Every structure is written in structure tokens, then in C-alpha cells.
Short mmCIF file of C-alpha atoms in Angstrom, two decimals:
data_model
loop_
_atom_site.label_atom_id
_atom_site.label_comp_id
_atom_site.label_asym_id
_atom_site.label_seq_id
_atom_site.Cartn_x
_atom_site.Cartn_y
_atom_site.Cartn_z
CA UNK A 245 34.45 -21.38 19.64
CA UNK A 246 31.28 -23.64 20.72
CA UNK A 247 27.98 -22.61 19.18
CA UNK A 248 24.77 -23.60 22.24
CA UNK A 249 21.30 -24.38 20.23
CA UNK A 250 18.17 -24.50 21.82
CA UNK A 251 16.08 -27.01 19.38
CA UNK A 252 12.76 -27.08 19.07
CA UNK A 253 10.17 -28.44 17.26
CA UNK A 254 6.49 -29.07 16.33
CA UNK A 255 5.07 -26.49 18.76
CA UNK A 256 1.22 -26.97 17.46
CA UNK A 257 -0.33 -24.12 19.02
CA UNK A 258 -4.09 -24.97 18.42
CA UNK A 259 -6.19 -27.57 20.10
CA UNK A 260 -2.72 -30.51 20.76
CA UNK A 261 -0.85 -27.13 22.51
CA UNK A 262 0.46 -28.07 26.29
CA UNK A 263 0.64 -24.51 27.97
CA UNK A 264 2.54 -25.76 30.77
CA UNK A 265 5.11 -27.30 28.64
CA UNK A 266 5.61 -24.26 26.55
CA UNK A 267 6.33 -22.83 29.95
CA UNK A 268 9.00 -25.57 31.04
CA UNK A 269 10.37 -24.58 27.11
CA UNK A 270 10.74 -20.92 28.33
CA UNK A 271 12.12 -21.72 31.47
CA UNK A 272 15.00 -23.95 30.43
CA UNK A 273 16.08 -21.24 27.82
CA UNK A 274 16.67 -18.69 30.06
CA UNK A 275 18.12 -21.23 32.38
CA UNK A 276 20.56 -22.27 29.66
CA UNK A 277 21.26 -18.96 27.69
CA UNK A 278 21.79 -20.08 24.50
CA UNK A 279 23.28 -18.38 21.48
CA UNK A 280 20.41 -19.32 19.39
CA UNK A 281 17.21 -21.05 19.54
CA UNK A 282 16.27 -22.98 16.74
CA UNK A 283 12.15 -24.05 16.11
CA UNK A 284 11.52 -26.38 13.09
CA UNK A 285 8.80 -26.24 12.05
CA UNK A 286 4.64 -27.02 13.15
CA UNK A 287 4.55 -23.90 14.82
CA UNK A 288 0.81 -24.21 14.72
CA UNK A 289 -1.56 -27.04 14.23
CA UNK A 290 -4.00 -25.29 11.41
CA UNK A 291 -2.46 -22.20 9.91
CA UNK A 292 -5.07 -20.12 11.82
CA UNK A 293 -4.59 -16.25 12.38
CA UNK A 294 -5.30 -16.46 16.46
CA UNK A 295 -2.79 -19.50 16.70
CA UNK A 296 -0.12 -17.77 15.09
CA UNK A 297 -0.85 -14.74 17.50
CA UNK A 298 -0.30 -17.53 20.27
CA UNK A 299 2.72 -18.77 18.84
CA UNK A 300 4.37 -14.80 18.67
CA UNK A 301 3.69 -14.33 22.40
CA UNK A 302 5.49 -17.98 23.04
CA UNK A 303 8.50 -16.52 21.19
CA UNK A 304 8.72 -13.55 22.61
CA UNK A 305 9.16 -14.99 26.03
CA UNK A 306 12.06 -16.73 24.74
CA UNK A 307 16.07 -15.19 25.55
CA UNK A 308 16.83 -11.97 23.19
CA UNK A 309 18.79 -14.56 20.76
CA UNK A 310 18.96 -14.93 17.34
CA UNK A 311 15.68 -17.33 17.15
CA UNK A 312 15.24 -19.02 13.42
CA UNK A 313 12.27 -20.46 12.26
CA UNK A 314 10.86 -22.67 9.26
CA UNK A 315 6.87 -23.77 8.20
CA UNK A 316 6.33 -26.60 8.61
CA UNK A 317 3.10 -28.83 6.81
CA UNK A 318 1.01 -27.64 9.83
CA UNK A 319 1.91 -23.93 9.07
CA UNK A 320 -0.18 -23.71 5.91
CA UNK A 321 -4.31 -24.20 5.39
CA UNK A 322 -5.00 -27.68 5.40
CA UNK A 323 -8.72 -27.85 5.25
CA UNK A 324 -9.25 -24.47 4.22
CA UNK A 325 -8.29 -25.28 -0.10
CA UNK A 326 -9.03 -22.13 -1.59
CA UNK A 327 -6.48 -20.26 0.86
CA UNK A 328 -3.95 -23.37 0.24
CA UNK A 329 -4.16 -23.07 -3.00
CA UNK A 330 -4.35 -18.88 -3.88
CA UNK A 331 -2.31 -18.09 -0.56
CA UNK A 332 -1.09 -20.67 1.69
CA UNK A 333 1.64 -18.09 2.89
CA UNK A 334 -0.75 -15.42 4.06
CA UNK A 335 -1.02 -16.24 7.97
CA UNK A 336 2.53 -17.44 8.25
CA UNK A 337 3.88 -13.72 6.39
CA UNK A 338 1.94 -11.55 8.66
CA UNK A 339 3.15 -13.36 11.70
CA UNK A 340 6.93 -14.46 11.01
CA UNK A 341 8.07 -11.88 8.08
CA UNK A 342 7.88 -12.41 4.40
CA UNK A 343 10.92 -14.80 3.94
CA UNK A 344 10.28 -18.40 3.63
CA UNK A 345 14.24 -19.51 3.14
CA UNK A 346 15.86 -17.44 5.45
CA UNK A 347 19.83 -16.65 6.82
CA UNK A 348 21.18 -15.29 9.81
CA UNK A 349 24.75 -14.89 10.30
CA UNK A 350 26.51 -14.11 13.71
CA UNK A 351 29.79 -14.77 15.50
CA UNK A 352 30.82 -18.13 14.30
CA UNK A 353 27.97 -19.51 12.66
CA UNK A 354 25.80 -19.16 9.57
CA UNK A 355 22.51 -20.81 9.73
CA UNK A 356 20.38 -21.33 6.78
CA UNK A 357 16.55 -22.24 6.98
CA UNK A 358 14.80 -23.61 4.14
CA UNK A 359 11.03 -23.84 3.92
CA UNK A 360 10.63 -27.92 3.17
CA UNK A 361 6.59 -27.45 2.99
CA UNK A 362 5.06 -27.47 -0.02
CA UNK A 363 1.23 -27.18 0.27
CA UNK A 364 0.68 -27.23 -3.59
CA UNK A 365 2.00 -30.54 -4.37
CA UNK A 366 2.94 -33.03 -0.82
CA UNK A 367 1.57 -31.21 2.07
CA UNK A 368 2.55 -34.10 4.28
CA UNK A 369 6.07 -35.13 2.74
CA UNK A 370 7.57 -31.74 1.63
CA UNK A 371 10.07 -30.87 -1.07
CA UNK A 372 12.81 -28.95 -1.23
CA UNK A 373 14.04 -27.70 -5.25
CA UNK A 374 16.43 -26.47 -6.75
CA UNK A 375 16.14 -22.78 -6.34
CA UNK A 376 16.45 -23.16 -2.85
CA UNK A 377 19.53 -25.27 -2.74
CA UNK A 378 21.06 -22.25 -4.99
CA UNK A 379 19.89 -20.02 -1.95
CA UNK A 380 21.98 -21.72 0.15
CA UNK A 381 24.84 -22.09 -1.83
CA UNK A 382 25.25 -18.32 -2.00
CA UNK A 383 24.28 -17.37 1.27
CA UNK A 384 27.60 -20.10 2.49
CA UNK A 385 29.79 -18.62 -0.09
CA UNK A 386 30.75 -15.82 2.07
CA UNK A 387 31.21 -17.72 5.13
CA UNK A 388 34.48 -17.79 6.73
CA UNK A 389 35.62 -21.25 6.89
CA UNK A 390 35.93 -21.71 10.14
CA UNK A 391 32.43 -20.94 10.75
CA UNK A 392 29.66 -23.04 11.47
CA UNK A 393 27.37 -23.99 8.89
CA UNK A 394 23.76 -25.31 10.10
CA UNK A 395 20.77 -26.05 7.84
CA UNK A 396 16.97 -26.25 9.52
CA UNK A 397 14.53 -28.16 7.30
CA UNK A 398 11.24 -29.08 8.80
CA UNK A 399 11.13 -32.16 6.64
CA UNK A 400 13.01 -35.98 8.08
CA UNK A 401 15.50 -37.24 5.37
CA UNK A 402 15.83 -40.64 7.04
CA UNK A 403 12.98 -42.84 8.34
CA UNK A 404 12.70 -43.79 12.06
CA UNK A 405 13.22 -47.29 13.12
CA UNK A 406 9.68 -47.35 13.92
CA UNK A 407 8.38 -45.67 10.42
CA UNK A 408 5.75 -43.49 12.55
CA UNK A 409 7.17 -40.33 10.94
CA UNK A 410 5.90 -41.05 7.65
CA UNK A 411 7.09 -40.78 4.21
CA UNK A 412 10.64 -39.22 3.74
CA UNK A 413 11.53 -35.81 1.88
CA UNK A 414 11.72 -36.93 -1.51
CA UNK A 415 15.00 -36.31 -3.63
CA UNK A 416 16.22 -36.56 0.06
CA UNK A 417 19.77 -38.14 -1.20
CA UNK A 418 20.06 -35.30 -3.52
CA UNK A 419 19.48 -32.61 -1.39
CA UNK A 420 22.45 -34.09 1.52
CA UNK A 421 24.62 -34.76 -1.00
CA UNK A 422 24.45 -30.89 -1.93
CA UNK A 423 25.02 -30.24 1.64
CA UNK A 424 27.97 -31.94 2.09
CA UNK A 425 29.48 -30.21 -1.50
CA UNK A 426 27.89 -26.79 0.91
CA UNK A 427 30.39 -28.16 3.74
CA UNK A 428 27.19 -28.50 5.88
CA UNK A 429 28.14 -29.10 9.19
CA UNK A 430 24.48 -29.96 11.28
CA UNK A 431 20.93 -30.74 9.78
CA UNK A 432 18.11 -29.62 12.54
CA UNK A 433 14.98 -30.90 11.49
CA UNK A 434 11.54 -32.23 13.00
CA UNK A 435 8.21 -33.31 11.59
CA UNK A 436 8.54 -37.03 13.13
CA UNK A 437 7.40 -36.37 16.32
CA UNK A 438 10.38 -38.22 18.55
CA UNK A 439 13.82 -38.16 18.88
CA UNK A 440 15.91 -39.42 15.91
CA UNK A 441 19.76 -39.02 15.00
CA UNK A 442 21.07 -40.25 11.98
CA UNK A 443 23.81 -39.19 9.12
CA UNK A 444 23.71 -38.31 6.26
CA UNK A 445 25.49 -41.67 5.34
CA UNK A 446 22.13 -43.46 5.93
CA UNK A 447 21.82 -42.04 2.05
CA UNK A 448 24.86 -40.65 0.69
CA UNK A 449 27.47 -43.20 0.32
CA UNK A 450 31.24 -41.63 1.00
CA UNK A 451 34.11 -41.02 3.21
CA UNK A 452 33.72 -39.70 6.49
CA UNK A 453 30.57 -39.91 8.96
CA UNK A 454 28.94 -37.41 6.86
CA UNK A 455 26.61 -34.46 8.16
CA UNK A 456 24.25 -35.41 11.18
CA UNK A 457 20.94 -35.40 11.02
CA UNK A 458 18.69 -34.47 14.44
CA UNK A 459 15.23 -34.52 14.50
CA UNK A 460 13.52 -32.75 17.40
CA UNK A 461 9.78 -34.47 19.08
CA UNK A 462 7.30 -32.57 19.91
CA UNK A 463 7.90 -29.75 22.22
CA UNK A 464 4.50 -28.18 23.50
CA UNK A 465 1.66 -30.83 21.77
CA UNK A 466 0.32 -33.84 23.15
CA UNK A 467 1.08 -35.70 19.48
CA UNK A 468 4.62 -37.82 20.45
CA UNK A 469 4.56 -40.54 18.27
CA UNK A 470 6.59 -44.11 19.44
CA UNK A 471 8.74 -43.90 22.52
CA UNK A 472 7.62 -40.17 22.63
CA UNK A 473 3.98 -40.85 22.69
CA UNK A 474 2.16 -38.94 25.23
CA UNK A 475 6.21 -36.84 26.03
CA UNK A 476 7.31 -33.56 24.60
CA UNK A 477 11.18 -33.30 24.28
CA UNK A 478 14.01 -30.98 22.68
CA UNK A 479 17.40 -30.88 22.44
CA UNK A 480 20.42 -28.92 23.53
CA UNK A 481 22.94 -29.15 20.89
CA UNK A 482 26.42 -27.68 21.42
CA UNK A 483 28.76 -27.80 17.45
CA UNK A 484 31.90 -27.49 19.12
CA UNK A 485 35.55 -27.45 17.23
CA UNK A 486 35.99 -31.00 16.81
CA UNK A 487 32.44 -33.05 17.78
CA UNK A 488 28.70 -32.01 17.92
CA UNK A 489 26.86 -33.15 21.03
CA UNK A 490 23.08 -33.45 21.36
CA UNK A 491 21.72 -33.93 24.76
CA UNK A 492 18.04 -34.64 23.92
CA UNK A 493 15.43 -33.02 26.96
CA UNK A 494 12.39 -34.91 27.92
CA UNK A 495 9.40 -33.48 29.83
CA UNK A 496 8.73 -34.38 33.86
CA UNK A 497 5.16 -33.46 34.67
CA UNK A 498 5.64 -33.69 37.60
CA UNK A 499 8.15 -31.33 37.92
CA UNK A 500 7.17 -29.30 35.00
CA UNK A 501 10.59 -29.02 33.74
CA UNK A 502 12.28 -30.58 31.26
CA UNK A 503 15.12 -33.01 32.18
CA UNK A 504 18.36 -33.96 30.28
CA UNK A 505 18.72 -37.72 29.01
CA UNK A 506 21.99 -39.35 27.74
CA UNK A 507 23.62 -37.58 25.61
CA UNK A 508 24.91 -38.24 22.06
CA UNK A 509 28.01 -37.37 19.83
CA UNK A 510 29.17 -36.97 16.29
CA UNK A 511 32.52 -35.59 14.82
CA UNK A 512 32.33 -32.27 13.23
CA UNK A 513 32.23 -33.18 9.58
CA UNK A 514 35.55 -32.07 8.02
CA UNK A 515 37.28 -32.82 11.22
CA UNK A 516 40.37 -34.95 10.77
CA UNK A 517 40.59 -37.67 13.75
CA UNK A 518 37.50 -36.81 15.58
CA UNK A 519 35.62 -39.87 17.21
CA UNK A 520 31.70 -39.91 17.49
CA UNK A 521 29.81 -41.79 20.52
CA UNK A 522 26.08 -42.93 20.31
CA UNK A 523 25.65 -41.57 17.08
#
């Protein structure tokens, strides 16, 4: 059984928000159908009550799939310090439910989503700790083993060539190398604002190819960063039995619809004698 996610990311509903590209978004998912749609993070650009309003009628146009999401830094007050510091939370609860690490479980796949802001102590860089690692852990224990296992953290564990994504998570080798121990089999992340695919190898030494890593651009804002600048992209990832395929999207404006570009490949992690291509 193939799992079909719809990836997302950095949606920044607020002043950098593309309408028409949020429309191209919609458009391609119901073209696609996929089992699940997966947005990481930045779903607004300033934690503001009326942008998180916009960002609930975006997802509601979306197929009636499972659709996880995750704050990112954007999703808490960044100017507004009192409400940062008493209640960062607030806006993001009312809007997107009370849970900031989340699980959803359906036919063939568990998919764990853990909140890598922390607006207290690196609003830009993230963290993820302890407690939340233990969340994980128990919400895998029950999986079947034949299952996927996916993990959505806003946060980028590896830096892009480029370095225009910024700092790293911190304690990033830490938290991968708990993932593999997890039997992680796909890290969906964003925050970087362009395309990147990487391992988990790039900081956990080991056997094997380890767990990819794929960072989504910027869907819907006008904030690409490097080769993305001025472009909004996704990807379409398929986890398949043996190999994961991304097929990264980029935006035509002319034909306000997003296009597919060459695709990648990595071997399931924990598959014996699978090959990976471009990753």
C-alpha cells in the first residue's frame, strides 16, 4: 500500500499571501486526490485573529482528507510581547484546536506532528524537547509495523546549500537519531522557504540512508528565498513499499497552476535492497 501526500508549507496568510496561488494549491488537490494533505507550518505571517480566519476558509476548500497541521515561528505574536509571552497559543487554539503535538492514524500510516516553535526562548530557530519526543514514542508504539510512520516539524534539521534558511533546529542530531530508534520513515518539514532534500545521515552517522528529510518552499507567499525567490512550490510525495518519491511542484503564472519538476527518490528506511535516485 502507497500513502499520496499533498505537502505544503509556509502559507503566510497576511500581507506576503498570493490568492491566486492558494487557488492553483486547491486546484491541484482535488486534481490529485490525495490521502492526506500535509501543511508545515507559517500558516500565517503575524499570528493575527482575521489571518487565521483566512487561513480556515483556505483549508476548508481543500479534499475531505485527513489534513495535519503544525505552528510554525510565524504562527505565534511576534511584535505583539505581552501576548507572546502570557499566551502565544491563543489565536492558533481558537482556530486549529487545542493540540500543539498532534496524531492521526488511518489505513497504513501514522503521522505525528510536533510543534518545533518555541516563542519563549528561539522564535526563529525552534526547539523541540524531550517531552515531545516521549509523545511520539507512544503514539508509534501501537503502530502496526508495516505502517507508515511520518513526522511533520516546521523546523529544517539540515542547512541549505545556500544557508538562506537560517539557523538549524538545535539538538537537531538528537532529535533524528530518536527518530530513527522511532523507525521514522519520512520527515516533512518547511521554514526555509525552497526546496531542500536531505537525510538524516547529513547528522546521524550509521548504516543505511537513514530517514529523509523534505522541506517544502513557500506555497501561497511571495517570500521564496534562493532558486525559489519570487516562486511558490510544494510537493507530491508518494511512501510507497520499498522507495519514497517526491515530485516537487513549482508555480506557472501564467497558467496559474502548478507544474511538476523532476522528481526525486529515496529507499524506504528499513528496506533491505532498495536503491534511491536524486536523493
Amino acid at each position: 500500500m502507497s500513502l499520496k501526500i499533498l505537502h505544503a508549507s509556509d502559507v503566510q496568510f497576511g500581507r506576503p499571501y498570493r490568492p491566486d496561488s492558494a487557488d492553483a494549491l486547491v486546484a491541484l488537490a482535488h486534481e490529485l486526490s490525495p490521502d492526506v494533505v500535509v501543511v508545515a507550518g507559517d500558516l500565517t505571517q503575524r499570528a493575527k485573529v482575521a489571518e487565521f480566519v483566512g487561513v480556515r476558509r483556505l483549508l476548508g476548500r481543500l479534499p475531505a482528507v485527513p489534513c495535519i497541521v503544525t505552528p510554525g515561528n510565524h504562527d505565534v505574536p511576534l511584535y505583539r510581547f505581552w501576548e507572546r509571552a502570557f499566551n502565544p497559543y491563543r489565536n492558533w487554539r481558537r482556530a486549529m484546536g487545542p493540540d500543539l503535538d498532534t496524531v492521526t492514524r488511518m489505513e497504513g500510516a501514522t503521522i505525528v506532528a510536533l510543534n518545533s516553535s518555541a516563542p519563549r526562548r528561539a522564535i526563529v530557530s525552534g526547539r523541540i524537547d524531550r517531552g515531545q519526543l516521549d509523545f511520539a514514542r507512544r503514539s508509534f508504539e501501537t503502530t502496526p509495523t508495516t505502517d507508515a510512520r511520518v513526522v511533520v516539524i516546521h523546523h529544517h534539521f539540515v542547512a541549505t546549500p545556500d544557508r538562506e534558511g537560517g539557523r538549524v533546529l538545535p539538538g537537531g542530531a538528537r532529535v533524528l537519531g530518536e527518530l530513527e530508534r522511532l523507525g521514522v520513515h519520512l520527515v516533512l518539514g518547511g521554514h526555509v522557504h525552497q526546496t531542500h532534500l536531505s537525510t538524516s545521515r547529513s547528522l546521524v552517522p550509521g548504516a543505511g540512508r537513514g530517514i529523509p528529510l523534505v522541506a517544502c518552499g513557500t506555497t501561497t507567499s511571495r517570500r521564496g528565498r534562493g532558486p525559489e525567490a519570487g516562486h511558490n512550490t510544494l510537493n507530491v510525495v508518494t511512501l510507497g513499499e520499498r522507495v519514497i518519491e517526491v515530485v516537487p511542484h513549482r508555480l506557472d503564472p501564467e497558467a496559474g497552476a502548478f507544474r511538476s519538476l523532476d522528481p526525486s527518490s529515496f529507499p524506504r528506511p528499513g528496506v533491505v535492497g532498495a536503491t534511491g535516485v536524486g536523493a
